[in-house]
Coordinates of C-alpha atoms in Angstrom, one line a residue:
M1 CA 0.0 0.0 0.0
K2 CA 1.3 3.4 -0.9
K3 CA 2.2 5.5 2.1
P4 CA 0.7 9.0 2.6
R5 CA 2.8 11.9 1.5
I6 CA 4.1 14.1 4.3
A7 CA 4.0 17.6 3.0
E8 CA 6.3 19.3 5.4
W9 CA 9.2 17.1 4.4
T10 CA 9.3 18.5 0.9
A11 CA 8.9 22.1 2.2
L12 CA 11.7 21.6 4.7
R13 CA 13.9 20.3 1.9
G14 CA 13.2 23.5 0.0
I15 CA 14.1 25.7 3.0
A16 CA 17.4 23.7 3.5
F17 CA 18.3 24.2 -0.2
L18 CA 17.8 28.0 0.2
A19 CA 20.0 28.0 3.2
I20 CA 22.8 26.1 1.5
V21 CA 22.7 28.4 -1.5
M22 CA 22.9 31.5 0.7
Q23 CA 25.9 30.2 2.7
H24 CA 27.8 29.4 -0.5
T25 CA 27.0 32.7 -2.0
I26 CA 28.2 34.5 1.2
A27 CA 31.4 32.5 1.1
E28 CA 32.0 33.9 -2.4
Y29 CA 31.9 37.5 -1.3
I30 CA 32.9 37.7 2.4
Y31 CA 36.6 36.9 1.8
R32 CA 37.2 39.6 -0.8
A33 CA 39.9 42.1 0.0
D34 CA 37.8 45.2 -0.7
I35 CA 34.9 44.2 1.6
E36 CA 34.1 46.8 4.3
Q37 CA 33.4 45.9 8.0
P38 CA 29.7 46.6 8.0
D39 CA 29.1 44.3 5.0
S40 CA 31.4 41.7 6.6
I41 CA 29.4 41.7 9.9
M42 CA 26.0 41.7 8.1
L43 CA 27.0 38.7 6.0
T44 CA 28.3 36.9 9.1
M45 CA 24.9 37.5 10.7
I46 CA 23.0 36.1 7.7
Y47 CA 25.4 33.2 7.5
H48 CA 24.4 32.0 11.0
L49 CA 20.8 31.8 9.8
T50 CA 21.8 29.0 7.4
R51 CA 23.8 26.5 9.4
F52 CA 20.9 24.0 9.5
G53 CA 21.0 23.4 5.7
T54 CA 23.2 20.4 5.1
P55 CA 22.4 18.5 8.3
T56 CA 18.7 18.9 7.5
F57 CA 19.4 17.1 4.2
V58 CA 20.9 14.3 6.2
F59 CA 17.9 14.3 8.5
L60 CA 15.5 14.1 5.6
S61 CA 17.5 11.3 3.9
G62 CA 17.0 9.3 7.1
V63 CA 13.3 10.3 7.3
M64 CA 12.6 9.1 3.8
L65 CA 14.5 5.8 4.0
F66 CA 13.1 4.7 7.4
Y67 CA 9.6 5.9 6.4
H68 CA 9.4 3.7 3.3
H69 CA 11.2 0.7 4.8
R70 CA 10.2 0.7 8.5
S71 CA 7.8 -2.3 8.0
T72 CA 9.6 -4.1 5.1
K73 CA 13.1 -5.3 4.7
P74 CA 14.6 -3.8 1.5
D75 CA 15.8 -6.0 -1.3
Y76 CA 19.4 -4.8 -0.9
P77 CA 20.7 -5.3 -4.5
R78 CA 17.7 -3.6 -6.0
F79 CA 17.7 -0.9 -3.3
I80 CA 21.4 0.0 -3.8
R81 CA 21.1 -0.2 -7.6
K82 CA 18.3 2.4 -7.5
R83 CA 20.2 4.7 -5.2
F84 CA 23.3 4.4 -7.3
G85 CA 21.3 5.6 -10.3
D86 CA 19.4 8.3 -8.4
I87 CA 22.2 9.7 -6.2
Y88 CA 25.7 8.6 -7.2
M89 CA 25.4 8.8 -11.0
P90 CA 24.3 12.5 -10.9
F91 CA 27.4 13.0 -8.7
V92 CA 29.7 11.5 -11.3
V93 CA 28.1 13.5 -14.1
W94 CA 28.4 16.8 -12.3
T95 CA 31.9 16.0 -11.0
L96 CA 32.9 15.8 -14.7
I97 CA 31.0 19.0 -15.5
Y98 CA 32.7 21.0 -12.8
W99 CA 36.1 19.5 -13.6
L100 CA 35.8 20.5 -17.2
A101 CA 34.2 23.9 -16.5
V102 CA 36.9 25.1 -14.2
R103 CA 39.7 24.0 -16.6
I104 CA 38.1 25.3 -19.8
F105 CA 38.0 28.8 -18.2
T106 CA 41.6 28.5 -17.1
P107 CA 44.1 29.7 -19.8
A108 CA 46.7 27.2 -18.7
F109 CA 44.3 24.4 -19.7
W110 CA 44.7 25.1 -23.4
S111 CA 48.5 25.3 -23.3
A112 CA 49.2 22.3 -21.0
G113 CA 48.6 19.6 -23.7
I114 CA 46.9 16.5 -22.4
P115 CA 44.8 17.2 -19.3
D116 CA 45.7 15.6 -16.0
F117 CA 43.0 13.0 -15.7
R118 CA 44.4 11.9 -12.3
S119 CA 42.9 15.1 -10.9
L120 CA 39.5 13.9 -12.2
I121 CA 39.9 10.6 -10.4
R122 CA 40.8 12.5 -7.2
E123 CA 37.6 14.6 -7.6
L124 CA 35.5 11.5 -7.4
F125 CA 36.8 10.9 -3.9
F126 CA 37.8 14.4 -2.7
P127 CA 35.7 17.0 -4.7
Q128 CA 37.4 20.4 -5.0
T129 CA 36.1 22.1 -8.1
G130 CA 32.6 21.0 -7.2
Y131 CA 33.3 21.8 -3.6
H132 CA 29.7 21.1 -2.5
L133 CA 29.6 17.5 -4.0
W134 CA 31.3 16.1 -0.9
F135 CA 27.8 15.9 0.6
V136 CA 26.8 13.2 -2.0
I137 CA 29.8 11.1 -1.1
M138 CA 29.0 11.4 2.6
V139 CA 25.3 10.7 2.4
F140 CA 25.7 7.8 0.0
Q141 CA 27.5 6.0 2.8
F142 CA 24.2 6.0 4.7
Y143 CA 22.5 4.3 1.8
I144 CA 25.2 1.6 1.7
L145 CA 24.9 1.0 5.4
F146 CA 21.2 1.4 5.6
P147 CA 20.3 -2.3 6.3
L148 CA 22.5 -2.2 9.4
F149 CA 20.8 1.1 10.6
L150 CA 17.4 -0.4 9.9
A151 CA 18.2 -3.6 11.9
G152 CA 19.5 -1.6 14.8
A153 CA 16.5 0.7 14.8
K154 CA 14.1 -2.2 14.8
A155 CA 16.0 -3.9 17.7
I156 CA 15.8 -0.7 19.7
Q157 CA 12.1 -0.3 19.0
R158 CA 11.4 -3.8 20.3
R159 CA 13.3 -3.1 23.5
I160 CA 11.4 0.2 23.9
Q161 CA 8.0 -1.6 23.5
N162 CA 9.0 -4.2 26.1
A163 CA 10.0 -1.6 28.7
S164 CA 7.8 -1.8 31.8
R165 CA 9.2 0.9 34.1
F166 CA 8.8 3.8 31.8
T167 CA 6.5 4.7 28.9
P168 CA 7.8 4.2 25.3
M169 CA 7.8 8.0 24.9
Q170 CA 10.0 8.5 28.0
V171 CA 12.4 5.8 26.9
M172 CA 12.6 7.4 23.5
M173 CA 13.3 10.9 24.8
G174 CA 15.9 9.5 27.1
L175 CA 17.7 7.7 24.2
I176 CA 17.5 10.9 22.1
L177 CA 19.1 13.0 24.8
L178 CA 21.8 10.3 25.4
A179 CA 22.6 10.1 21.7
A180 CA 22.7 14.0 21.5
A181 CA 25.2 14.1 24.4
L182 CA 27.4 11.5 22.8
Y183 CA 27.2 13.3 19.4
A184 CA 28.1 16.6 21.1
L185 CA 31.1 14.9 22.7
L186 CA 32.1 13.7 19.2
M187 CA 31.8 17.3 17.9
K188 CA 34.0 18.4 20.8
W189 CA 36.7 15.9 19.9
S190 CA 36.4 16.9 16.2
Y191 CA 36.8 20.6 16.7
Y192 CA 39.3 20.8 19.6
N193 CA 41.3 17.5 19.5
M194 CA 41.3 15.7 16.1
G195 CA 43.4 18.4 14.4
G196 CA 46.2 17.4 16.7
W197 CA 45.6 13.7 16.3
T198 CA 46.3 13.9 12.6
E199 CA 49.9 14.9 13.4
L200 CA 50.4 12.0 15.7
L201 CA 48.8 9.2 13.7
S202 CA 50.3 7.4 10.6
E203 CA 48.5 6.7 7.3
P204 CA 45.8 6.0 6.5
W205 CA 44.3 7.2 9.9
S206 CA 45.7 10.7 9.6
T207 CA 44.1 11.2 6.2
L208 CA 40.8 9.8 7.4
L209 CA 40.8 12.3 10.3
Q210 CA 41.8 15.1 7.9
Y211 CA 38.9 14.4 5.7
R212 CA 36.5 13.5 8.5
S213 CA 33.8 15.8 7.2
Y214 CA 33.4 13.3 4.3
S215 CA 32.5 10.5 6.7
W216 CA 29.0 9.4 7.8
I217 CA 30.3 9.1 11.4
M218 CA 30.3 12.9 11.7
Y219 CA 26.6 13.1 10.9
W220 CA 25.0 9.9 12.2
F221 CA 22.9 11.7 14.8
Y222 CA 20.9 13.6 12.2
F223 CA 20.3 10.4 10.2
L224 CA 19.0 8.5 13.2
L225 CA 16.9 11.5 14.3
G226 CA 15.2 11.0 10.9
A227 CA 14.4 7.5 12.0
V228 CA 12.6 8.8 15.1
C229 CA 10.6 11.2 13.0
A230 CA 9.7 8.5 10.4
W231 CA 8.6 5.9 13.0
S232 CA 6.0 8.2 14.5
V233 CA 5.2 11.2 12.4
D234 CA 2.3 12.4 14.5
N235 CA 4.3 12.3 17.8
W236 CA 7.1 14.1 16.1
R237 CA 4.7 16.8 14.8
S238 CA 3.3 17.2 18.3
L239 CA 6.7 17.4 19.9
T240 CA 8.1 20.1 17.5
T241 CA 5.1 22.3 18.1
K242 CA 5.1 21.9 21.9
I243 CA 8.8 22.7 22.3
L244 CA 8.6 25.6 19.7
P245 CA 9.0 28.4 22.3
W246 CA 12.1 26.6 23.7
T247 CA 13.7 26.0 20.3
I248 CA 13.1 29.7 19.4
C249 CA 14.8 30.7 22.6
L250 CA 17.7 28.3 22.1
F251 CA 18.1 29.5 18.5
I252 CA 18.2 33.2 19.6
G253 CA 20.8 32.4 22.3
M254 CA 23.1 30.4 20.0
Y255 CA 22.7 32.8 17.2
I256 CA 24.1 35.6 19.4
W257 CA 26.8 33.4 20.7
L258 CA 28.0 32.1 17.3
G259 CA 28.1 35.6 15.9
Y260 CA 30.2 36.8 18.9
D261 CA 32.4 33.7 18.7
V262 CA 33.2 34.3 15.0
L263 CA 33.8 38.1 15.4
R264 CA 36.0 37.5 18.4
G265 CA 38.1 34.7 16.8
S266 CA 38.6 36.5 13.4
G267 CA 41.2 39.0 12.5
D268 CA 40.9 41.6 9.7
V269 CA 39.0 39.0 7.6
V270 CA 36.1 37.1 9.1
N271 CA 36.7 33.4 9.5
L272 CA 33.5 31.5 8.9
N273 CA 35.2 28.2 9.6
I274 CA 34.9 29.0 13.3
S275 CA 31.2 28.0 12.9
T276 CA 31.9 24.7 11.2
Y277 CA 29.3 22.0 11.3
L278 CA 31.6 19.8 13.4
K279 CA 31.5 21.9 16.6
P280 CA 29.3 21.5 19.7
T281 CA 27.9 25.1 19.7
T282 CA 27.1 24.8 16.0
F283 CA 25.3 21.5 16.7
L284 CA 23.1 23.3 19.2
I285 CA 22.0 26.0 16.7
I286 CA 21.4 23.4 14.0
M287 CA 19.1 21.4 16.2
A288 CA 17.3 24.5 17.3
Q289 CA 16.8 25.7 13.7
M290 CA 15.8 22.3 12.4
L291 CA 13.2 21.7 15.1
M292 CA 12.0 25.3 14.9
F293 CA 11.4 25.2 11.2
Y294 CA 9.7 21.8 11.4
G295 CA 7.3 23.2 14.1
F296 CA 6.5 26.2 12.0
L297 CA 5.8 24.0 8.9
V298 CA 3.4 21.9 11.0
L299 CA 1.6 25.0 12.2
M300 CA 1.2 26.1 8.6
Q301 CA -0.5 22.9 7.5
G302 CA -4.0 23.2 6.1
K303 CA -3.6 26.9 5.1
D304 CA -2.7 26.0 1.5
T305 CA -0.8 29.2 0.8
K306 CA 1.2 30.1 -2.3
F307 CA 4.2 30.3 -0.1
Q308 CA 3.8 26.6 0.9
H309 CA 3.3 25.6 -2.8
L310 CA 6.5 27.5 -3.6
L311 CA 8.5 25.7 -0.9
S312 CA 7.2 22.4 -2.1
W313 CA 8.1 23.2 -5.7
I314 CA 11.6 24.2 -4.6
G315 CA 11.9 21.0 -2.5
R316 CA 11.0 18.8 -5.4
Y317 CA 13.8 20.2 -7.6
S318 CA 16.2 20.9 -4.8
F319 CA 18.6 18.0 -5.4
G320 CA 19.2 19.1 -9.0
G321 CA 19.4 22.7 -7.9
Y322 CA 21.9 21.7 -5.3
L323 CA 24.1 19.9 -7.9
V324 CA 24.1 22.9 -10.3
H325 CA 24.0 25.9 -7.9
A326 CA 27.8 26.2 -7.5
L327 CA 28.2 26.3 -11.3
V328 CA 25.9 29.3 -11.3
I329 CA 27.9 31.0 -8.5
Y330 CA 31.0 30.4 -10.6
A331 CA 29.4 32.1 -13.6
I332 CA 28.3 35.1 -11.5
A333 CA 31.7 35.3 -9.9
Y334 CA 33.3 35.4 -13.3
V335 CA 31.6 38.7 -13.8
T336 CA 31.8 40.2 -10.3
R337 CA 35.4 39.3 -9.3
P338 CA 37.1 41.9 -11.5
L339 CA 34.7 44.6 -10.2
Q340 CA 35.4 46.9 -7.2
L341 CA 32.4 46.3 -4.9
S342 CA 33.5 48.2 -1.8
G343 CA 30.4 49.1 0.1
W344 CA 28.2 46.9 -2.1
H345 CA 29.0 43.4 -0.9
L346 CA 25.8 42.9 1.1
P347 CA 23.4 43.9 -1.7
I348 CA 25.4 42.1 -4.4
T349 CA 25.4 39.0 -2.2
L350 CA 21.6 39.1 -1.8
L351 CA 21.2 39.7 -5.6
S352 CA 23.6 36.9 -6.4
F353 CA 21.7 34.6 -4.1
L354 CA 18.3 35.3 -5.8
V355 CA 19.8 34.8 -9.3
T356 CA 21.5 31.6 -8.2
V357 CA 18.3 30.2 -6.7
V358 CA 16.3 31.0 -9.8
M359 CA 18.8 29.8 -12.3
A360 CA 19.7 26.6 -10.4
L361 CA 16.1 25.6 -10.0
A362 CA 15.3 26.5 -13.6
I363 CA 18.1 24.3 -14.8
S364 CA 17.0 21.5 -12.5
W365 CA 13.4 21.8 -13.8
A366 CA 14.5 21.9 -17.4
L367 CA 16.8 18.9 -17.1
S368 CA 14.0 16.9 -15.3
K369 CA 12.0 17.1 -18.6
L370 CA 14.8 15.7 -20.7
P371 CA 15.7 12.0 -21.3
G372 CA 18.3 10.7 -18.8
S373 CA 17.1 13.2 -16.1
R374 CA 17.6 10.5 -13.5
F375 CA 21.3 10.6 -14.1
T376 CA 21.5 14.4 -14.1
V377 CA 19.1 15.7 -11.4
G378 CA 17.9 12.4 -9.8
L379 CA 14.4 12.8 -11.1
M380 CA 12.6 10.4 -13.4
R381 CA 11.0 12.1 -16.4
K382 CA 7.2 11.6 -16.3
S383 CA 5.6 9.9 -19.3
S384 CA 3.4 12.1 -21.3
T385 CA 1.4 9.4 -23.0
R386 CA -2.2 9.1 -22.0
P387 CA -4.6 6.3 -22.6
N388 CA -6.9 6.6 -25.6
P389 CA -10.5 6.7 -24.3
S390 CA -11.9 4.8 -27.3
V391 CA -9.3 2.1 -27.0
T392 CA -10.0 1.8 -23.3
A393 CA -13.7 1.5 -24.0
D394 CA -13.2 -1.2 -26.6
K395 CA -11.0 -3.2 -24.2
R396 CA -13.6 -2.8 -21.5
N397 CA -16.3 -4.2 -23.8
S398 CA -14.2 -7.0 -25.1
T399 CA -15.1 -10.6 -24.2
Q400 CA -11.5 -11.9 -24.6
P401 CA -9.7 -12.7 -21.4
S402 CA -7.4 -9.9 -20.3
P403 CA -3.6 -10.5 -20.0
S404 CA -1.9 -10.6 -16.7
P405 CA -1.3 -7.0 -15.4
I406 CA 2.3 -5.8 -15.7
P407 CA 3.6 -4.0 -12.6
I408 CA 4.7 -0.4 -13.3
R409 CA 7.4 1.2 -11.2
S410 CA 6.4 4.5 -9.7
R411 CA 8.4 7.5 -10.8
G412 CA 9.2 9.8 -8.0
T413 CA 11.9 12.1 -6.8
S414 CA 15.2 11.4 -5.4
E415 CA 15.3 10.9 -1.6
T416 CA 18.2 13.1 -0.9

């Protein structure tokens, strides 16, 4: 039986996409030599409104996987083959596009003779030109390991149901708080300690620590939180609305602290890496923002506004938009980098953000209408053929036995 569609998940994906585009646009302008301090501070303030973006995509990946497979064990070969086509193949295609685009617009590319294809191979493991594509490498690890996560989640659920001293909800909340504490400890080690560990350890451990942001281990909490949401959507909706005043207060407090922390730790140039995802204080603001936006979307249900339709449309084409948006930023930067923008960095950043969003989503939408869209934007092109009414009527009136029905695979969106 087809599971009901959960509207707020698509809308939340759209909000997360907008946040990611904004933070990447800010990163293009905030490090320029001619930026003035007011613009720098304002861009830092906007930047801290966007920290929830990538972890929310991880959360939604967990939500979709557990929601569709919580009662059935997936056929692993078919499961991973589908995800390979929907998720990994677009990554390979866009890795090649970014690798070519950056080199074609570099004069040395034309005089160097044969291109260095070894750098292309490296891009498939450690993306640099398509700097945002690291996320696909990281999240695909969750797809590979999903049967293990599912088995573990079901084992925990059975133990929760058999608990006698506390209610299932109390046990679940206790487990979430314990997991959050362990994850915060991991973030503490990542931000304050692991940099020193890389110098002490030998290969390959030092390299693994150096590129730890590419590993699922650094994002497991958001993925398993998606399992909690998927297992009991109604309880999750109720929880996010009940704690909404607290998440708003936590967000405001952490927003002020992160802004102060960055300005205090930066020199003449703002260092946004101080607010990296892999930091305990950033983890707190991410959780506050994620739960806060979820609660707001639940409260908006049933109003059927144009704003909700817009968020849902953005969410549908967000994966393709995510893949292409950095290329649009590159194109805009090709025009703006030679310009003197002193005193104009804030408005130019906002304008670039709007242009990037519109262009990235337009390209994603256009590619979704073309053959092979599954391998470019992770969306299957819908068939435009419609049954002929007269033929249908003739078949209905025919006395001949009908052939066995042929199962048709549903064509939906990518789950990332």
